[in-house]
Coordinates of C-alpha atoms in Angstrom, one line a residue:
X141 CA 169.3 81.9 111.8
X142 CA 169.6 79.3 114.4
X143 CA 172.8 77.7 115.1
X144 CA 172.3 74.2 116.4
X145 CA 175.0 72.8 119.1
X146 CA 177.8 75.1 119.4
X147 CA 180.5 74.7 121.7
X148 CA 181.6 77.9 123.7
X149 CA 184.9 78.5 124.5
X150 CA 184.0 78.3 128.4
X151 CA 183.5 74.5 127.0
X152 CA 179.3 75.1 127.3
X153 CA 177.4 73.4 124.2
X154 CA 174.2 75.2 123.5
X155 CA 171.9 76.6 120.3
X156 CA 172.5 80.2 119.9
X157 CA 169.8 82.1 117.8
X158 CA 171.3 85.0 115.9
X159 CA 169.8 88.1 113.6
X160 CA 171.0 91.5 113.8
X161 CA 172.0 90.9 117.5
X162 CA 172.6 87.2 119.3
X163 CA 168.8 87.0 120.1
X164 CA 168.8 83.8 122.2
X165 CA 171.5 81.2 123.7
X166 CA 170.4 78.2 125.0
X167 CA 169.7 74.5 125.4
X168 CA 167.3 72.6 122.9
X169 CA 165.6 75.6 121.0
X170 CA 163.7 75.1 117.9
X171 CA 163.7 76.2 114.5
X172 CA 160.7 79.1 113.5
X173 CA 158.8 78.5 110.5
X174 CA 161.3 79.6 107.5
X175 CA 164.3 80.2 109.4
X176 CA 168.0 78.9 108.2
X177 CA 169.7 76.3 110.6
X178 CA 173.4 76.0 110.8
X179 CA 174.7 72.6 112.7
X180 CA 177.5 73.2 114.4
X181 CA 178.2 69.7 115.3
X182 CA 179.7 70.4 118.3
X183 CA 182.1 73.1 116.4
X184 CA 183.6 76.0 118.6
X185 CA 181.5 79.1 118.0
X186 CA 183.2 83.0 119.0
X187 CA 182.1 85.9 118.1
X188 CA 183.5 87.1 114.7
X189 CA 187.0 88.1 114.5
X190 CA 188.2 91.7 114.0
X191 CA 191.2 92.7 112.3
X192 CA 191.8 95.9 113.9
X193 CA 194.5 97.7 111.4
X194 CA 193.8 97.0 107.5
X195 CA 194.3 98.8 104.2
X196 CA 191.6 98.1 102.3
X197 CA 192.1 99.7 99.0
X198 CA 195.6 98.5 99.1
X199 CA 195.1 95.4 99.7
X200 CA 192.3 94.7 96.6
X201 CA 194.7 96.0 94.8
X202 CA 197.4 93.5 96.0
X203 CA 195.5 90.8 94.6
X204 CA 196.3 91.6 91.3
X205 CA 200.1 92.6 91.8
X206 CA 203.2 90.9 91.2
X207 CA 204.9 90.3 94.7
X208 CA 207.9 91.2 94.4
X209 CA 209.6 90.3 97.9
X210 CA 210.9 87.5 100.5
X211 CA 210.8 85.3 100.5
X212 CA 209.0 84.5 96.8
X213 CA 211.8 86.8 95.0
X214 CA 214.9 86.9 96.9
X215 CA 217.4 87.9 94.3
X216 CA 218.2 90.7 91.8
X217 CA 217.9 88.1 89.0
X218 CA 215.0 86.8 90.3
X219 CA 213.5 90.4 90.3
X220 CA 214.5 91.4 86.6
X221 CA 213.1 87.9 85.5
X222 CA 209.8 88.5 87.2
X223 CA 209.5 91.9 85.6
X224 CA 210.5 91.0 82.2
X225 CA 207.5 88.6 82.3
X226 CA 205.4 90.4 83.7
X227 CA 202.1 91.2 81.6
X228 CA 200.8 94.8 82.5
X229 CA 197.4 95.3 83.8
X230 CA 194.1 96.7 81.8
X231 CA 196.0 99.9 83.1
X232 CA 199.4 99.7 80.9
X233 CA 201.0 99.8 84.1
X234 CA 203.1 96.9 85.9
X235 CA 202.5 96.4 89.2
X236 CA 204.6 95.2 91.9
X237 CA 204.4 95.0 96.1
X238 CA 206.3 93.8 98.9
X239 CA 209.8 94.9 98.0
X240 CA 212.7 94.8 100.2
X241 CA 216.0 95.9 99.8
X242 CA 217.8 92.9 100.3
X243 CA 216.8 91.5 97.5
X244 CA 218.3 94.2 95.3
X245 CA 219.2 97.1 97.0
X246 CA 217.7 100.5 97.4
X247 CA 215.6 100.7 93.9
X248 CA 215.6 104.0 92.0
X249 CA 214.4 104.9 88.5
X250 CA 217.7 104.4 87.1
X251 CA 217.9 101.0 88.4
X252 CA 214.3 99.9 87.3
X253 CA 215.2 101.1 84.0
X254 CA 217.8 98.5 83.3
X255 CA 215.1 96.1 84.3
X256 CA 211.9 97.3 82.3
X257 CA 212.5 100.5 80.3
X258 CA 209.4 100.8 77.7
X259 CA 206.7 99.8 80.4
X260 CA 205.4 102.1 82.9
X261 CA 206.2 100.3 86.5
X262 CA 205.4 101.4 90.5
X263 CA 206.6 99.1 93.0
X264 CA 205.5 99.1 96.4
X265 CA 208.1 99.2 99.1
X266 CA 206.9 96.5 101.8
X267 CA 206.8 98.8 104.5
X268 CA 204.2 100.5 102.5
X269 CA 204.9 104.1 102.9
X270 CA 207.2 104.1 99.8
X271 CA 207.0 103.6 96.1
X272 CA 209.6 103.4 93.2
X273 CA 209.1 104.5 89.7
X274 CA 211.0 104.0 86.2
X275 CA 211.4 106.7 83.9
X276 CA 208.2 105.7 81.8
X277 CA 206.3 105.7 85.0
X278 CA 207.3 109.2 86.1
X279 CA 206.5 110.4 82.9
X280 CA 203.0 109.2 83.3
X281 CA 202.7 110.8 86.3
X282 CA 203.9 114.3 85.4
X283 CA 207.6 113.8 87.1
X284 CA 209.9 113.0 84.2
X285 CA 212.0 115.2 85.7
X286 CA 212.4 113.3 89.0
X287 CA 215.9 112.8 90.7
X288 CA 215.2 109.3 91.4
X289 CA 211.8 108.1 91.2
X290 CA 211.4 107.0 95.2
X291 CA 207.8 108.8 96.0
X292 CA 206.7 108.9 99.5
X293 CA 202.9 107.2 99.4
X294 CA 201.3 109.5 101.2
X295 CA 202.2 112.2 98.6
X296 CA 198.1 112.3 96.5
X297 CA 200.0 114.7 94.1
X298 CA 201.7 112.0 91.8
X299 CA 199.4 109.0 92.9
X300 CA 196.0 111.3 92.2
X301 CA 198.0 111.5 88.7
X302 CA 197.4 107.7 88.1
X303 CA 194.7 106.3 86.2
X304 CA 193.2 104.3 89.2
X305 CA 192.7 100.7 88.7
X306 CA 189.8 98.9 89.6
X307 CA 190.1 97.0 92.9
X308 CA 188.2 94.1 93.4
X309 CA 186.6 94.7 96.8
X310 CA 184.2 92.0 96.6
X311 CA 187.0 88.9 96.5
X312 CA 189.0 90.8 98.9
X313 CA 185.8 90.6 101.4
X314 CA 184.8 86.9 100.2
X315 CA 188.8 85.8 101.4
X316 CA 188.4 88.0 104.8
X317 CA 185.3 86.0 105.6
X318 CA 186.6 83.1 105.2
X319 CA 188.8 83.6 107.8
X320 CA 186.1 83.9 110.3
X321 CA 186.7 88.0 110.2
X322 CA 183.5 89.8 110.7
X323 CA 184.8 93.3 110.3
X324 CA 187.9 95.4 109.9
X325 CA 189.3 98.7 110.8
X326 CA 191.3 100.4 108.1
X327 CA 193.9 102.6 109.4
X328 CA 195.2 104.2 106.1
X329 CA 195.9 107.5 107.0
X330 CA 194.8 109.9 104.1
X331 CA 191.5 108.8 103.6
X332 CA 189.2 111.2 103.4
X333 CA 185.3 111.5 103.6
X334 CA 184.8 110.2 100.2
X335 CA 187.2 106.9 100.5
X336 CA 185.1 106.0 104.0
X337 CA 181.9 106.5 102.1
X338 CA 182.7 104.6 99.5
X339 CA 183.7 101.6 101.5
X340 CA 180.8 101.7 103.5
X341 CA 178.6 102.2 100.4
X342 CA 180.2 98.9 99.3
X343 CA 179.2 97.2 102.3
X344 CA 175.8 98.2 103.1
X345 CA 175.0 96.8 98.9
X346 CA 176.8 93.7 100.0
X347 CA 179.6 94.0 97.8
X348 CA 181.9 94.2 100.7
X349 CA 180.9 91.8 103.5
X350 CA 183.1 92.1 106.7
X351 CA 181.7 95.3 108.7
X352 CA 184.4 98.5 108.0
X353 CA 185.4 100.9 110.3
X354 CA 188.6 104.0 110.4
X355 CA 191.0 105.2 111.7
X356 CA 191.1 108.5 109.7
X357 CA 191.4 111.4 110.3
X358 CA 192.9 110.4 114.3
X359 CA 196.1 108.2 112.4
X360 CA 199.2 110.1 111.7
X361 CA 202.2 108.0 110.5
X362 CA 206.0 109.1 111.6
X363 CA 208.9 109.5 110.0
X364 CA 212.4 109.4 111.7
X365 CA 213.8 112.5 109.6
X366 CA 210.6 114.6 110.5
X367 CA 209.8 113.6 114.6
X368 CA 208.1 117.2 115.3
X369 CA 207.2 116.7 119.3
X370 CA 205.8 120.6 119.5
X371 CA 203.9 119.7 116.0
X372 CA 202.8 116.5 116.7
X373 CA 201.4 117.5 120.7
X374 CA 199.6 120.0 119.0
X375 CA 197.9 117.4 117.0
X376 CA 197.1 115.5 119.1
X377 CA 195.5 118.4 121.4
X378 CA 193.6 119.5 118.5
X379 CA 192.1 115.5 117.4
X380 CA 191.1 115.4 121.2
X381 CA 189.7 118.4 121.3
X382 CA 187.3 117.6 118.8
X383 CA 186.5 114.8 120.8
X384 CA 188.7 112.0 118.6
X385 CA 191.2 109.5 120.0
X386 CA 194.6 109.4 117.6
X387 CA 196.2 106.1 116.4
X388 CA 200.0 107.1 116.1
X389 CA 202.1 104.6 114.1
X390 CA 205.2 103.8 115.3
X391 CA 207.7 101.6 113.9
X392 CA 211.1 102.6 115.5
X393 CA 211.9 103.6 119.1
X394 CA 212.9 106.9 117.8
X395 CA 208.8 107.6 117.4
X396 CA 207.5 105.7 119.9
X397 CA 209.7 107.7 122.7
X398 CA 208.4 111.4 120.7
X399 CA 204.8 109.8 120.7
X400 CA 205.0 109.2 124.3
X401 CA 206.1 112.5 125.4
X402 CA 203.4 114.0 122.9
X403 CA 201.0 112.0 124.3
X404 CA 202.2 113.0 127.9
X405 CA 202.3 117.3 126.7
X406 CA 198.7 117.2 125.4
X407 CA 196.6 114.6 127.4
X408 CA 195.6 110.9 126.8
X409 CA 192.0 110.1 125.5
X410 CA 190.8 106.5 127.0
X411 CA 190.5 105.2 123.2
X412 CA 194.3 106.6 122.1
X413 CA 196.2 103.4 119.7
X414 CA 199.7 103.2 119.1
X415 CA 199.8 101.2 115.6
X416 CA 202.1 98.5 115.2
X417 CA 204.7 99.2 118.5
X418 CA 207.3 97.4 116.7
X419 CA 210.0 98.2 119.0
X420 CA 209.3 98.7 122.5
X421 CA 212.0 99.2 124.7
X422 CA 211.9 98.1 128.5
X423 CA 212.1 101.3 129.8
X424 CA 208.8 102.3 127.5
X425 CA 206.6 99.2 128.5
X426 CA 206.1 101.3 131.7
X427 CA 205.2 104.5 129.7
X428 CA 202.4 102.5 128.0
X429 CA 200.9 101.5 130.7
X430 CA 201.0 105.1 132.5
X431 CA 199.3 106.4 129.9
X432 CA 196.9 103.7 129.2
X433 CA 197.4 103.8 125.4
X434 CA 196.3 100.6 123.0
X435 CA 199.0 99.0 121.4
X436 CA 197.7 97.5 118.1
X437 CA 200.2 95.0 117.3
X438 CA 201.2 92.6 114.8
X439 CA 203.4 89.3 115.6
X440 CA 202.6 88.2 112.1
X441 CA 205.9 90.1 110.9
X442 CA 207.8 87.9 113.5
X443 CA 206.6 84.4 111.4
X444 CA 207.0 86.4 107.9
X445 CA 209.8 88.5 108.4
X446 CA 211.8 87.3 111.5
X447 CA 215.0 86.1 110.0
X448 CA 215.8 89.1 108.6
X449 CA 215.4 90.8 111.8
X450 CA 218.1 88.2 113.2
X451 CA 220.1 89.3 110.6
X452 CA 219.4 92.9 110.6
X453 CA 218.8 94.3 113.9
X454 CA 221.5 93.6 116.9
X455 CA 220.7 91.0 119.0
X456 CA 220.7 92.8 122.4
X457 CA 217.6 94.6 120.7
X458 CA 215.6 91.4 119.6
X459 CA 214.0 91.6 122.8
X460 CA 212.1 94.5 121.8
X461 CA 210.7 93.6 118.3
X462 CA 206.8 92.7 118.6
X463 CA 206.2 92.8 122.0
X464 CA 203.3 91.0 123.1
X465 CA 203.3 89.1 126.2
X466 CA 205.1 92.0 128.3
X467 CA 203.3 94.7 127.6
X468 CA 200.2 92.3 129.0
X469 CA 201.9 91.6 132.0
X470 CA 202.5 95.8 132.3
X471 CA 198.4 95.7 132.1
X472 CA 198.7 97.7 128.6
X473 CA 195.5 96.9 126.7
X474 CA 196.7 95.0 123.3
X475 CA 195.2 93.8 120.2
X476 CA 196.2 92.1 117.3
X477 CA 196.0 92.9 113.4
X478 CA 197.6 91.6 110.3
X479 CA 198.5 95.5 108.5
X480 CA 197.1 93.4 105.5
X481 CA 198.3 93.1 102.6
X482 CA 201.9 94.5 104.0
X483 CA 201.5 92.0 106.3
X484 CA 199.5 88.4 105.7
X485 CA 196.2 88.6 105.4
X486 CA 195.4 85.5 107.4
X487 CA 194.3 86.3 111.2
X488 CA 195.3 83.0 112.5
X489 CA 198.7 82.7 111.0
X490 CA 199.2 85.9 113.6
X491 CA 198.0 84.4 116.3
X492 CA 200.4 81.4 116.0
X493 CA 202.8 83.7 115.8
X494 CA 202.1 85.0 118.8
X495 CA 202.0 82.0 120.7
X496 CA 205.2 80.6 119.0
X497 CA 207.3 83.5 117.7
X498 CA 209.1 81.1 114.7
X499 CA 210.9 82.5 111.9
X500 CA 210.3 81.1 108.8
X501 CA 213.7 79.4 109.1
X502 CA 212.7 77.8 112.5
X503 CA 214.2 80.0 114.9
X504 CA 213.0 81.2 117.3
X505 CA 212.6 85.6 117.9
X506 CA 211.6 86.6 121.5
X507 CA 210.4 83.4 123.1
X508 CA 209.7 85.9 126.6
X509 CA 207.0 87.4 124.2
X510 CA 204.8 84.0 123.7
X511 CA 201.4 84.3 125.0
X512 CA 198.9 81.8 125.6
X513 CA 196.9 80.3 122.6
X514 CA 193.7 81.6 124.5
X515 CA 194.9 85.3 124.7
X516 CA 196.0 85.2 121.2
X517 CA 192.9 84.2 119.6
X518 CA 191.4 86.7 122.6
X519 CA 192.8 89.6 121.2
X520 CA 191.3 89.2 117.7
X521 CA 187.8 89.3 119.3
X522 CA 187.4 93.3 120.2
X523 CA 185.3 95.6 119.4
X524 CA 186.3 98.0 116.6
X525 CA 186.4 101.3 118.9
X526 CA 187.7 99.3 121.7
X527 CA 190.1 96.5 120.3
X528 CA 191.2 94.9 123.8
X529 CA 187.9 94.6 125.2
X530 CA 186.8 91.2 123.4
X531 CA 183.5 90.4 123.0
X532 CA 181.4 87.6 123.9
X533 CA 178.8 85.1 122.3
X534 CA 175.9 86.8 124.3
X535 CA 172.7 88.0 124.2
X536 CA 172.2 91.5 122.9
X537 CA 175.7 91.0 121.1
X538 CA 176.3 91.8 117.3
X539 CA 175.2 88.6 115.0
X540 CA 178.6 88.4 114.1
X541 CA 180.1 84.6 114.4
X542 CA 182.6 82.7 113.5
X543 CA 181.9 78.9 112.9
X544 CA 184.6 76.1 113.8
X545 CA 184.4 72.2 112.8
X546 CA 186.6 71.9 116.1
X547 CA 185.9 72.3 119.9
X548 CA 188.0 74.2 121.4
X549 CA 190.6 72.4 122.5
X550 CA 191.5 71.3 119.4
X551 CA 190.7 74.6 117.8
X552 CA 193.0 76.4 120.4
X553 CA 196.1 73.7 119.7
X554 CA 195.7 74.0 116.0
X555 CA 195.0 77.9 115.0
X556 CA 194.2 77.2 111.9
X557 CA 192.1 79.4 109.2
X558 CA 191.5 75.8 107.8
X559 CA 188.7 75.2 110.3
X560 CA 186.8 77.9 109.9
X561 CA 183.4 76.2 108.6
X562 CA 181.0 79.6 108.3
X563 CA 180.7 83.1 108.7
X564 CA 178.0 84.9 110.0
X565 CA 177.5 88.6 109.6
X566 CA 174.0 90.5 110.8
X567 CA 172.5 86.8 111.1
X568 CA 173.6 86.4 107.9
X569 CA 175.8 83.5 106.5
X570 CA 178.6 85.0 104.1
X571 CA 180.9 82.2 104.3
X572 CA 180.1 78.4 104.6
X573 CA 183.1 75.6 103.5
X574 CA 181.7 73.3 100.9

């Protein structure tokens, strides 16, 4: 394919012929015989755009769930009325994500039974690590016995129980391409050989389009009520033994600080992540850098969920939510992600997060944290096994692009998954706006 004047981001306008690998950039080249041309127009061309922590799976499935969460459902009456409505998929089963508890409190099966008794129901908490079943549910599953219905997701005995639905991979990859993302690294943690296979399977026969890589096995989630720092250094020792980098998620300073000294006991590999880094605390940002970790972050949570962090978390600790823009400055390599579907989907709405740090109400959360609009969209351009080294539109690079109808200053001032005119994977185009 040859792409007819593109405008770099270094402001350069020039034809860029792409296959497999960027085969050729430069002024005035001409078409071969048969080969596809793509006019630009002028349009700003990058390299494709990663989305470096993912759920897969999950998130096909989320396109066919009932979201259940701020701020679409905000209330308890809201809630039962979306339930009672709700028609059950081809599985029998209702299907809810997103969940939080201020919109009803802490859900158990007793309380989903006054809502939907006769119907078997599992609703996602939107933190993802938790789910809560009704008493028709748990019987499904083998659990009528259950105290309360609140299963831990990363438990495979109940949910291997289910009768797994469908999941449409193949929209899920048509709406990641249209945001300009070439590829994706999924970062559930309990996939095993066959789930990677699969997913790969699906892209190599096209069904899946943006490239997939994994975390798994190096991603271990914490828990507050089970920080282990002997078991977890061990881990850690034994991934890099092997010769694998870990990706440790960590959501609360309580695991960060016991995933710093873990990472201190056993010995840092150059490729080591910390997923998400939602609360970094000043004395930390220093650690990070020390030990040269990855922090693979995700600001969208400021622009989606950053009121209730005002409302929820004490305001001398705001300052540590999402860190972006000091742990740069500290020279700690960062990327960014959208933890899709428990976070927005949409690369770009992260980015202007990033650069902006607005609530949904208008405030705004950590204004020290705003970085550039350049750095933002920079940190969606790395390489899978090496998120904050970004690539380039260069020769011998992947043929992965991402098309724009804007140059780049425009495209930099609006971050906007509107503009995205086509997608390019391998030299081929996957995604083109009508």
């Amino acid at each position: 394919m040859l792409i007819h004047r593109a405008t770099l981001l270094d402001g350069r306008t020039v034809d860029i012929r792409v296959g497999a690998q960027i085969e050729e950039v430069g002024d005035d080249l001409v078409a071969g015989p048969g080969e596809g041309v793509l006019y630009a127009g002028g349009g700003t061309v990058l390299p494709g755009l990663h989305d470096h922590h993912v759920h897969l799976r999950s998130a096909a499935s989320a396109l066919n769930s009932f979201f259940v969460g701020p701020p679409g459902v905000t209330t308890k009456d809201q809630l039962a009325q979306l339930l009672s409505n709700a028609t059950p998929g081809p599985d029998g089963w209702i299907r809810a994500v997103g969940y939080y508890e201020s919109v009803a409190g802490e859900l158990d099966r007793t309380a989903l039974d006054a809502l939907v008794r006769d119907v078997p129901v599992r609703i996602q908490h939107r933190s993802g690590v938790l789910w809560m079943l009704n008493s028709e549910a748990l019987g499904r599953v083998g659990l009528a016995e259950h105290p309360d219905g609140r299963l831990r997701s990363a438990d495979r005995g109940w949910s291997d129980a289910l009768q797994q639905r469908e999941t449409d991979l193949a929209e899920l990859g048509r709406r990641i391409a249209a945001t300009g993302v070439t590829g994706v690294t999924d970062a559930t943690p309990d996939l095993d050989a066959d789930d990677m296979v699969s997913l790969l399977v699906a892209h190599r026969r096209g069904e899946f389009r943006p490239r997939p890589s994994f975390l798994a096995p190096g991603k271990k989630i914490l828990h507050d009520d089970r920080l282990d720092l002997d078991s977890l250094s061990a881990w850690i020792a034994d991934q890099h033994g092997d010769g694998r980098p870990v990706a440790v998620h960590c959501v609360t300073a309580a695991q960060l600080v016991v995933t710093i000294a873990a990472l201190r006991a056993a010995g840092s590999h150059p490729r080591d992540r910390i997923e998400h880094a939602a609360v970094v605390p000043d004395e930390n940002v220093s650690d990070l850098a020390e030990l040269g970790v990855t922090v693979v972050t995700q600001p969208n949570f400021v622009a989606e969920r950053g009121d209730q962090y005002l409302d929820d978390v004490p305001a001398a600790e705001h300052r540590d939510l999402w860190r972006v823009a000091s742990l740069l400055d500290a020279a700690v390599p960062v990327a960014l992600s959208t933890d899709m579907p428990f976070g927005h989907g949409d690369p770009w709405t992260a980015m202007r997060a990033a650069v902006y740090r607005t609530t949904p109400s208008g405030s705004i959360l950590g204004e020290s944290e705003c970085v550039s609009a350049t750095k933002a969209l920079t940190m969606f351009l790395g390489c899978p096994d090496q998120p904050a080294r970004p690539r380039t539109v260069e020769i011998g690079q992947p043929g992965d692009l991402c098309v724009l109808t804007e140059a780049p200053a425009t495209a930099l001032a609006e971050l906007d998954a509107g503009m995205v005119a086509a997608t390019v994977i391998g030299g081929e185009l996957v995604y083109f706006a009508m």
